[in-house]
């Protein structure tokens, strides 16, 4: 069996852990730059507010109901996520952390001595006791079935947030209630094509011929069908870890109209990309940079992007930031209100398979970058960096409603009333 | 917290191995003593003087353990009507006590929102100025 443990409205729940005043009340968390709503408490959902909608559309109704608004507090979420994963990790021999708020337990070679329901209850109660985070749990014979069970636990009105696909009957009952699009790995487009083949429910998909679907679609769809039938096809160890492309993009806190501000913002993105490349032991061969105006604004659309190819793949912050700084004028036009910019490594090469160019001369030594990374790890993320990104960053993320970093910053630890 | 056992490489050819090398152990780590359940513990800061009777003063650090077993009389951090308070909690009588003030016990009643957040298992007095806490948001 596999278990999928998933925190309910994780960001919203995390905001309520150290602030009892906002518990059991409508609360929404906004994305970077406070643009969209990315998480809602149950009470906010009951107001009919939709996830991923723009904030301004719901601002009035939220205010009318005296809802709490929070900016994304990643320092807090990351710390609570790590602790949650450690708590859950105690319940099984093999754990795979899938995202910030969900993880799998591989229970193939080990079984609890109690029933699956009691086991799931114990996980849920322990996470709540230790962290005040509510979780849902799905248990099934494969990761895909565990994911389907988890969906059932949340959406199909299971009271306790737990769903166990113990046997064929239980599995069939749940799969019949799931639309094909709700199956893990089946996206919107794929679902439309499956619908055209009269496959509408997860159950119908499980009954289709895996081999035939492989011919129409891909080996991934074949695997999904086999997983729905209880055959484990996914293996964490073989899943590709390194990303094929790396992007750092962000909307500006306030519109940018000067070249120097754009240059600084690109330098900031460059630093982030270079660091991610080094963490993955990769180098970038082709780099892209772009800037655009607000596509929803009334004025003319403006979008520019440009490419740069390095002679030899690099992960050196100086190369990447230097290049982006030089590309900035190509993206800039005076009089345009820039809304967003970013950079991306679109051709990444693993350092292990890197072919040295005989004629390229690189003066870069990895030791300096390793030293910089070590200093930043020890003393905090922005201790050492490129001056190109500037000292003050008015274009920086807007996080107007940020809560304190209760667990990672001494200055922000919760105050407890003893009066 | 990362625990590293410092073992230095010894090729065995220089002959001057430290006689104490075999006895090297981890230095004492306060976390080990103060925090029994790392995932279930958080640190807060006391504000006010109602708990001086149990040795908790204004500005002290409170180590709050959500997984500690409850007793009949515990120093707890609780959510009382939407804010965190530190009180001595008498479970049997459902009373919150403020030892050291002469204040009367607070009797919990039906209308109160009351949840025990965790048990204060340790508190830490800072007898000298701590730079990290100098700008504590309070």
PDB file of C-alpha atoms in Angstrom, chain A residues 157-360:
ATOM      1  CA  UNK A 157     -17.552  14.477   1.591  1.00  0.00           C
ATOM      2  CA  UNK A 158     -15.653  12.054   3.767  1.00  0.00           C
ATOM      3  CA  UNK A 159     -16.065  13.500   7.239  1.00  0.00           C
ATOM      4  CA  UNK A 160     -12.721  12.585   8.721  1.00  0.00           C
ATOM      5  CA  UNK A 161     -10.472  13.425   5.787  1.00  0.00           C
ATOM      6  CA  UNK A 162      -9.369   9.813   5.460  1.00  0.00           C
ATOM      7  CA  UNK A 163     -10.060   7.395   2.638  1.00  0.00           C
ATOM      8  CA  UNK A 164      -8.730   3.865   2.307  1.00  0.00           C
ATOM      9  CA  UNK A 165      -9.025   1.894  -0.924  1.00  0.00           C
ATOM     10  CA  UNK A 166      -8.709  -1.367   0.940  1.00  0.00           C
ATOM     11  CA  UNK A 167      -9.920  -3.732  -1.783  1.00  0.00           C
ATOM     12  CA  UNK A 168     -11.331  -3.905  -5.301  1.00  0.00           C
ATOM     13  CA  UNK A 169     -14.851  -2.930  -4.198  1.00  0.00           C
ATOM     14  CA  UNK A 170     -13.718   0.198  -2.372  1.00  0.00           C
ATOM     15  CA  UNK A 171     -11.452   1.168  -5.261  1.00  0.00           C
ATOM     16  CA  UNK A 172     -14.214   0.757  -7.815  1.00  0.00           C
ATOM     17  CA  UNK A 173     -16.643   2.835  -5.769  1.00  0.00           C
ATOM     18  CA  UNK A 174     -14.234   5.761  -5.548  1.00  0.00           C
ATOM     19  CA  UNK A 175     -12.969   5.599  -9.137  1.00  0.00           C
ATOM     20  CA  UNK A 176     -16.555   5.703 -10.391  1.00  0.00           C
ATOM     21  CA  UNK A 177     -17.039   9.019  -8.635  1.00  0.00           C
ATOM     22  CA  UNK A 178     -13.883  10.630 -10.018  1.00  0.00           C
ATOM     23  CA  UNK A 179     -13.775  12.366 -13.356  1.00  0.00           C
ATOM     24  CA  UNK A 180     -10.917  11.334 -15.578  1.00  0.00           C
ATOM     25  CA  UNK A 181      -9.361  14.772 -15.236  1.00  0.00           C
ATOM     26  CA  UNK A 182      -9.052  14.273 -11.504  1.00  0.00           C
ATOM     27  CA  UNK A 183      -6.711  11.341 -11.971  1.00  0.00           C
ATOM     28  CA  UNK A 184      -3.097  12.127 -11.135  1.00  0.00           C
ATOM     29  CA  UNK A 185      -1.146  12.853 -14.293  1.00  0.00           C
ATOM     30  CA  UNK A 186      -4.173  13.431 -16.529  1.00  0.00           C
ATOM     31  CA  UNK A 187      -4.246  17.073 -17.500  1.00  0.00           C
ATOM     32  CA  UNK A 188      -7.006  19.119 -19.056  1.00  0.00           C
ATOM     33  CA  UNK A 189      -6.003  18.488 -22.678  1.00  0.00           C
ATOM     34  CA  UNK A 190      -5.493  14.792 -22.203  1.00  0.00           C
ATOM     35  CA  UNK A 191      -8.867  14.603 -20.458  1.00  0.00           C
ATOM     36  CA  UNK A 192     -10.571  16.270 -23.426  1.00  0.00           C
ATOM     37  CA  UNK A 193      -9.085  13.721 -25.811  1.00  0.00           C
ATOM     38  CA  UNK A 194     -10.042  10.860 -23.502  1.00  0.00           C
ATOM     39  CA  UNK A 195     -13.581  12.248 -23.255  1.00  0.00           C
ATOM     40  CA  UNK A 196     -13.765  12.139 -27.036  1.00  0.00           C
ATOM     41  CA  UNK A 197     -13.014   8.425 -26.738  1.00  0.00           C
ATOM     42  CA  UNK A 198     -15.942   8.125 -24.276  1.00  0.00           C
ATOM     43  CA  UNK A 199     -13.657   7.802 -21.301  1.00  0.00           C
ATOM     44  CA  UNK A 200     -15.177  10.124 -18.718  1.00  0.00           C
ATOM     45  CA  UNK A 201     -14.568   8.616 -15.297  1.00  0.00           C
ATOM     46  CA  UNK A 202     -11.446   7.345 -13.609  1.00  0.00           C
ATOM     47  CA  UNK A 203     -13.135   3.961 -13.572  1.00  0.00           C
ATOM     48  CA  UNK A 204     -13.597   4.018 -17.365  1.00  0.00           C
ATOM     49  CA  UNK A 205      -9.927   4.866 -17.737  1.00  0.00           C
ATOM     50  CA  UNK A 206      -8.932   1.949 -15.539  1.00  0.00           C
ATOM     51  CA  UNK A 207     -10.994  -0.386 -17.716  1.00  0.00           C
ATOM     52  CA  UNK A 208      -9.461   0.833 -20.986  1.00  0.00           C
ATOM     53  CA  UNK A 209      -6.709  -1.075 -22.726  1.00  0.00           C
ATOM     54  CA  UNK A 210      -3.385   0.166 -21.433  1.00  0.00           C
ATOM     55  CA  UNK A 211      -1.520  -0.978 -24.500  1.00  0.00           C
ATOM     56  CA  UNK A 212      -3.898   0.754 -26.858  1.00  0.00           C
ATOM     57  CA  UNK A 213      -3.744   4.010 -24.921  1.00  0.00           C
ATOM     58  CA  UNK A 214       0.014   3.874 -25.090  1.00  0.00           C
ATOM     59  CA  UNK A 215      -0.236   3.906 -28.873  1.00  0.00           C
ATOM     60  CA  UNK A 216      -2.617   6.862 -28.859  1.00  0.00           C
ATOM     61  CA  UNK A 217      -0.886   8.862 -26.146  1.00  0.00           C
ATOM     62  CA  UNK A 218       2.276   7.977 -24.328  1.00  0.00           C
ATOM     63  CA  UNK A 219       3.881   5.516 -22.002  1.00  0.00           C
ATOM     64  CA  UNK A 220       2.865   7.784 -19.083  1.00  0.00           C
ATOM     65  CA  UNK A 221      -0.824   7.236 -19.810  1.00  0.00           C
ATOM     66  CA  UNK A 222      -0.220   3.506 -20.015  1.00  0.00           C
ATOM     67  CA  UNK A 223       1.456   3.640 -16.608  1.00  0.00           C
ATOM     68  CA  UNK A 224      -1.444   5.604 -15.152  1.00  0.00           C
ATOM     69  CA  UNK A 225      -3.899   2.946 -16.345  1.00  0.00           C
ATOM     70  CA  UNK A 226      -1.788   0.164 -14.857  1.00  0.00           C
ATOM     71  CA  UNK A 227      -1.475   2.065 -11.598  1.00  0.00           C
ATOM     72  CA  UNK A 228      -5.260   2.444 -11.436  1.00  0.00           C
ATOM     73  CA  UNK A 229      -5.375  -1.356 -11.689  1.00  0.00           C
ATOM     74  CA  UNK A 230      -3.081  -1.783  -8.739  1.00  0.00           C
ATOM     75  CA  UNK A 231       0.221  -2.324 -10.545  1.00  0.00           C
ATOM     76  CA  UNK A 232       2.949  -0.068  -9.188  1.00  0.00           C
ATOM     77  CA  UNK A 233       4.720   1.656 -12.078  1.00  0.00           C
ATOM     78  CA  UNK A 234       6.107   4.828 -10.517  1.00  0.00           C
ATOM     79  CA  UNK A 235       9.383   4.751  -8.732  1.00  0.00           C
ATOM     80  CA  UNK A 236      10.773   7.801  -6.932  1.00  0.00           C
ATOM     81  CA  UNK A 237      14.327   6.799  -7.546  1.00  0.00           C
ATOM     82  CA  UNK A 238      13.926   6.817 -11.296  1.00  0.00           C
ATOM     83  CA  UNK A 239      11.914  10.014 -11.567  1.00  0.00           C
ATOM     84  CA  UNK A 240      13.986  12.717 -13.223  1.00  0.00           C
ATOM     85  CA  UNK A 241      15.062  15.136 -10.525  1.00  0.00           C
ATOM     86  CA  UNK A 242      16.825  17.879 -12.401  1.00  0.00           C
ATOM     87  CA  UNK A 243      14.632  20.325 -14.134  1.00  0.00           C
ATOM     88  CA  UNK A 244      15.118  20.779 -17.838  1.00  0.00           C
ATOM     89  CA  UNK A 245      14.573  24.500 -17.607  1.00  0.00           C
ATOM     90  CA  UNK A 246      14.993  26.974 -14.818  1.00  0.00           C
ATOM     91  CA  UNK A 247      13.168  30.255 -14.600  1.00  0.00           C
ATOM     92  CA  UNK A 248      13.123  33.139 -12.222  1.00  0.00           C
ATOM     93  CA  UNK A 249      10.401  35.636 -12.995  1.00  0.00           C
ATOM     94  CA  UNK A 250       8.359  38.001 -10.978  1.00  0.00           C
ATOM     95  CA  UNK A 251       6.039  40.939 -11.379  1.00  0.00           C
ATOM     96  CA  UNK A 252       7.398  44.199 -10.044  1.00  0.00           C
ATOM     97  CA  UNK A 253       6.030  45.588  -6.797  1.00  0.00           C
ATOM     98  CA  UNK A 254       5.531  48.914  -8.602  1.00  0.00           C
ATOM     99  CA  UNK A 255       5.785  49.541 -12.372  1.00  0.00           C
ATOM    100  CA  UNK A 256       9.344  50.044 -13.565  1.00  0.00           C
ATOM    101  CA  UNK A 257      10.195  52.824 -16.006  1.00  0.00           C
ATOM    102  CA  UNK A 258      13.976  53.131 -15.763  1.00  0.00           C
ATOM    103  CA  UNK A 259      16.690  51.082 -17.392  1.00  0.00           C
ATOM    104  CA  UNK A 260      18.747  50.942 -14.215  1.00  0.00           C
ATOM    105  CA  UNK A 261      15.864  49.415 -12.246  1.00  0.00           C
ATOM    106  CA  UNK A 262      15.280  46.813 -14.962  1.00  0.00           C
ATOM    107  CA  UNK A 263      18.982  46.005 -15.017  1.00  0.00           C
ATOM    108  CA  UNK A 264      19.011  45.555 -11.256  1.00  0.00           C
ATOM    109  CA  UNK A 265      15.944  43.331 -11.336  1.00  0.00           C
ATOM    110  CA  UNK A 266      17.493  41.122 -14.032  1.00  0.00           C
ATOM    111  CA  UNK A 267      20.696  40.888 -12.006  1.00  0.00           C
ATOM    112  CA  UNK A 268      18.637  39.701  -9.056  1.00  0.00           C
ATOM    113  CA  UNK A 269      16.999  36.983 -11.175  1.00  0.00           C
ATOM    114  CA  UNK A 270      20.424  36.054 -12.548  1.00  0.00           C
ATOM    115  CA  UNK A 271      21.765  35.411  -9.076  1.00  0.00           C
ATOM    116  CA  UNK A 272      18.877  33.115  -8.289  1.00  0.00           C
ATOM    117  CA  UNK A 273      19.263  31.141 -11.513  1.00  0.00           C
ATOM    118  CA  UNK A 274      23.012  30.748 -11.056  1.00  0.00           C
ATOM    119  CA  UNK A 275      22.492  29.421  -7.538  1.00  0.00           C
ATOM    120  CA  UNK A 276      19.855  26.926  -8.657  1.00  0.00           C
ATOM    121  CA  UNK A 277      22.138  25.734 -11.446  1.00  0.00           C
ATOM    122  CA  UNK A 278      24.965  25.131  -9.003  1.00  0.00           C
ATOM    123  CA  UNK A 279      22.647  23.269  -6.645  1.00  0.00           C
ATOM    124  CA  UNK A 280      21.770  20.919  -9.498  1.00  0.00           C
ATOM    125  CA  UNK A 281      25.342  20.628 -10.696  1.00  0.00           C
ATOM    126  CA  UNK A 282      24.414  22.053 -14.066  1.00  0.00           C
ATOM    127  CA  UNK A 283      25.457  24.831 -16.349  1.00  0.00           C
ATOM    128  CA  UNK A 284      23.396  26.982 -18.685  1.00  0.00           C
ATOM    129  CA  UNK A 285      24.130  27.053 -22.381  1.00  0.00           C
ATOM    130  CA  UNK A 286      21.248  29.255 -23.515  1.00  0.00           C
ATOM    131  CA  UNK A 287      19.818  32.013 -21.398  1.00  0.00           C
ATOM    132  CA  UNK A 288      16.660  33.992 -22.076  1.00  0.00           C
ATOM    133  CA  UNK A 289      15.536  37.283 -20.601  1.00  0.00           C
ATOM    134  CA  UNK A 290      12.242  39.063 -21.011  1.00  0.00           C
ATOM    135  CA  UNK A 291      10.272  42.072 -19.854  1.00  0.00           C
ATOM    136  CA  UNK A 292       6.699  43.032 -20.468  1.00  0.00           C
ATOM    137  CA  UNK A 293       4.009  45.550 -19.623  1.00  0.00           C
ATOM    138  CA  UNK A 294       0.836  44.607 -17.798  1.00  0.00           C
ATOM    139  CA  UNK A 295      -1.151  42.574 -20.342  1.00  0.00           C
ATOM    140  CA  UNK A 296      -4.404  43.521 -18.600  1.00  0.00           C
ATOM    141  CA  UNK A 297      -3.769  47.247 -18.726  1.00  0.00           C
ATOM    142  CA  UNK A 298      -5.390  49.540 -21.274  1.00  0.00           C
ATOM    143  CA  UNK A 299      -2.239  50.744 -23.047  1.00  0.00           C
ATOM    144  CA  UNK A 300      -0.590  48.969 -25.979  1.00  0.00           C
ATOM    145  CA  UNK A 301       0.852  45.560 -25.350  1.00  0.00           C
ATOM    146  CA  UNK A 302       4.598  45.449 -24.845  1.00  0.00           C
ATOM    147  CA  UNK A 303       6.613  42.267 -24.660  1.00  0.00           C
ATOM    148  CA  UNK A 304      10.248  41.762 -25.439  1.00  0.00           C
ATOM    149  CA  UNK A 305      12.555  38.870 -24.975  1.00  0.00           C
ATOM    150  CA  UNK A 306      16.045  38.006 -26.007  1.00  0.00           C
ATOM    151  CA  UNK A 307      18.428  35.077 -26.015  1.00  0.00           C
ATOM    152  CA  UNK A 308      22.066  34.622 -25.277  1.00  0.00           C
ATOM    153  CA  UNK A 309      24.173  31.539 -25.924  1.00  0.00           C
ATOM    154  CA  UNK A 310      27.307  30.949 -23.920  1.00  0.00           C
ATOM    155  CA  UNK A 311      30.409  29.494 -25.509  1.00  0.00           C
ATOM    156  CA  UNK A 312      30.651  27.072 -22.693  1.00  0.00           C
ATOM    157  CA  UNK A 313      27.912  26.181 -20.171  1.00  0.00           C
ATOM    158  CA  UNK A 314      28.281  28.174 -16.989  1.00  0.00           C
ATOM    159  CA  UNK A 315      26.802  28.396 -13.526  1.00  0.00           C
ATOM    160  CA  UNK A 316      28.992  31.285 -12.464  1.00  0.00           C
ATOM    161  CA  UNK A 317      26.967  34.145 -11.030  1.00  0.00           C
ATOM    162  CA  UNK A 318      29.330  36.678 -12.606  1.00  0.00           C
ATOM    163  CA  UNK A 319      28.778  35.279 -16.121  1.00  0.00           C
ATOM    164  CA  UNK A 320      25.024  35.082 -15.808  1.00  0.00           C
ATOM    165  CA  UNK A 321      24.464  38.395 -14.042  1.00  0.00           C
ATOM    166  CA  UNK A 322      26.958  40.099 -16.382  1.00  0.00           C
ATOM    167  CA  UNK A 323      25.156  38.790 -19.450  1.00  0.00           C
ATOM    168  CA  UNK A 324      21.722  39.758 -18.175  1.00  0.00           C
ATOM    169  CA  UNK A 325      22.952  43.248 -17.330  1.00  0.00           C
ATOM    170  CA  UNK A 326      24.151  43.627 -20.911  1.00  0.00           C
ATOM    171  CA  UNK A 327      20.862  42.301 -22.297  1.00  0.00           C
ATOM    172  CA  UNK A 328      18.774  44.796 -20.306  1.00  0.00           C
ATOM    173  CA  UNK A 329      18.886  47.655 -22.887  1.00  0.00           C
ATOM    174  CA  UNK A 330      17.426  45.316 -25.516  1.00  0.00           C
ATOM    175  CA  UNK A 331      14.350  44.823 -23.337  1.00  0.00           C
ATOM    176  CA  UNK A 332      13.886  48.422 -22.352  1.00  0.00           C
ATOM    177  CA  UNK A 333      11.903  51.187 -23.955  1.00  0.00           C
ATOM    178  CA  UNK A 334      11.461  54.512 -22.295  1.00  0.00           C
ATOM    179  CA  UNK A 335       7.910  55.521 -21.559  1.00  0.00           C
ATOM    180  CA  UNK A 336       6.681  51.952 -21.104  1.00  0.00           C
ATOM    181  CA  UNK A 337       5.424  50.891 -17.701  1.00  0.00           C
ATOM    182  CA  UNK A 338       7.109  47.547 -17.206  1.00  0.00           C
ATOM    183  CA  UNK A 339       5.071  45.126 -15.157  1.00  0.00           C
ATOM    184  CA  UNK A 340       7.203  42.014 -15.040  1.00  0.00           C
ATOM    185  CA  UNK A 341      10.605  40.715 -16.027  1.00  0.00           C
ATOM    186  CA  UNK A 342      12.514  37.525 -15.683  1.00  0.00           C
ATOM    187  CA  UNK A 343      15.256  35.284 -16.908  1.00  0.00           C
ATOM    188  CA  UNK A 344      15.436  31.612 -17.700  1.00  0.00           C
ATOM    189  CA  UNK A 345      18.027  28.971 -18.361  1.00  0.00           C
ATOM    190  CA  UNK A 346      16.391  27.166 -21.274  1.00  0.00           C
ATOM    191  CA  UNK A 347      19.225  24.889 -22.272  1.00  0.00           C
ATOM    192  CA  UNK A 348      20.770  23.228 -19.267  1.00  0.00           C
ATOM    193  CA  UNK A 349      23.691  20.854 -19.374  1.00  0.00           C
ATOM    194  CA  UNK A 350      24.639  18.489 -16.616  1.00  0.00           C
ATOM    195  CA  UNK A 351      28.196  19.140 -15.467  1.00  0.00           C
ATOM    196  CA  UNK A 352      28.857  15.403 -15.450  1.00  0.00           C
ATOM    197  CA  UNK A 353      28.327  15.066 -19.189  1.00  0.00           C
ATOM    198  CA  UNK A 354      29.846  18.392 -20.093  1.00  0.00           C
ATOM    199  CA  UNK A 355      32.092  18.409 -23.123  1.00  0.00           C
ATOM    200  CA  UNK A 356      34.899  20.891 -22.795  1.00  0.00           C
ATOM    201  CA  UNK A 357      35.369  23.215 -25.703  1.00  0.00           C
ATOM    202  CA  UNK A 358      38.988  23.043 -26.748  1.00  0.00           C
ATOM    203  CA  UNK A 359      39.078  26.624 -27.950  1.00  0.00           C
ATOM    204  CA  UNK A 360      36.950  28.351 -25.339  1.00  0.00           C
TER     205      UNK A 360
END
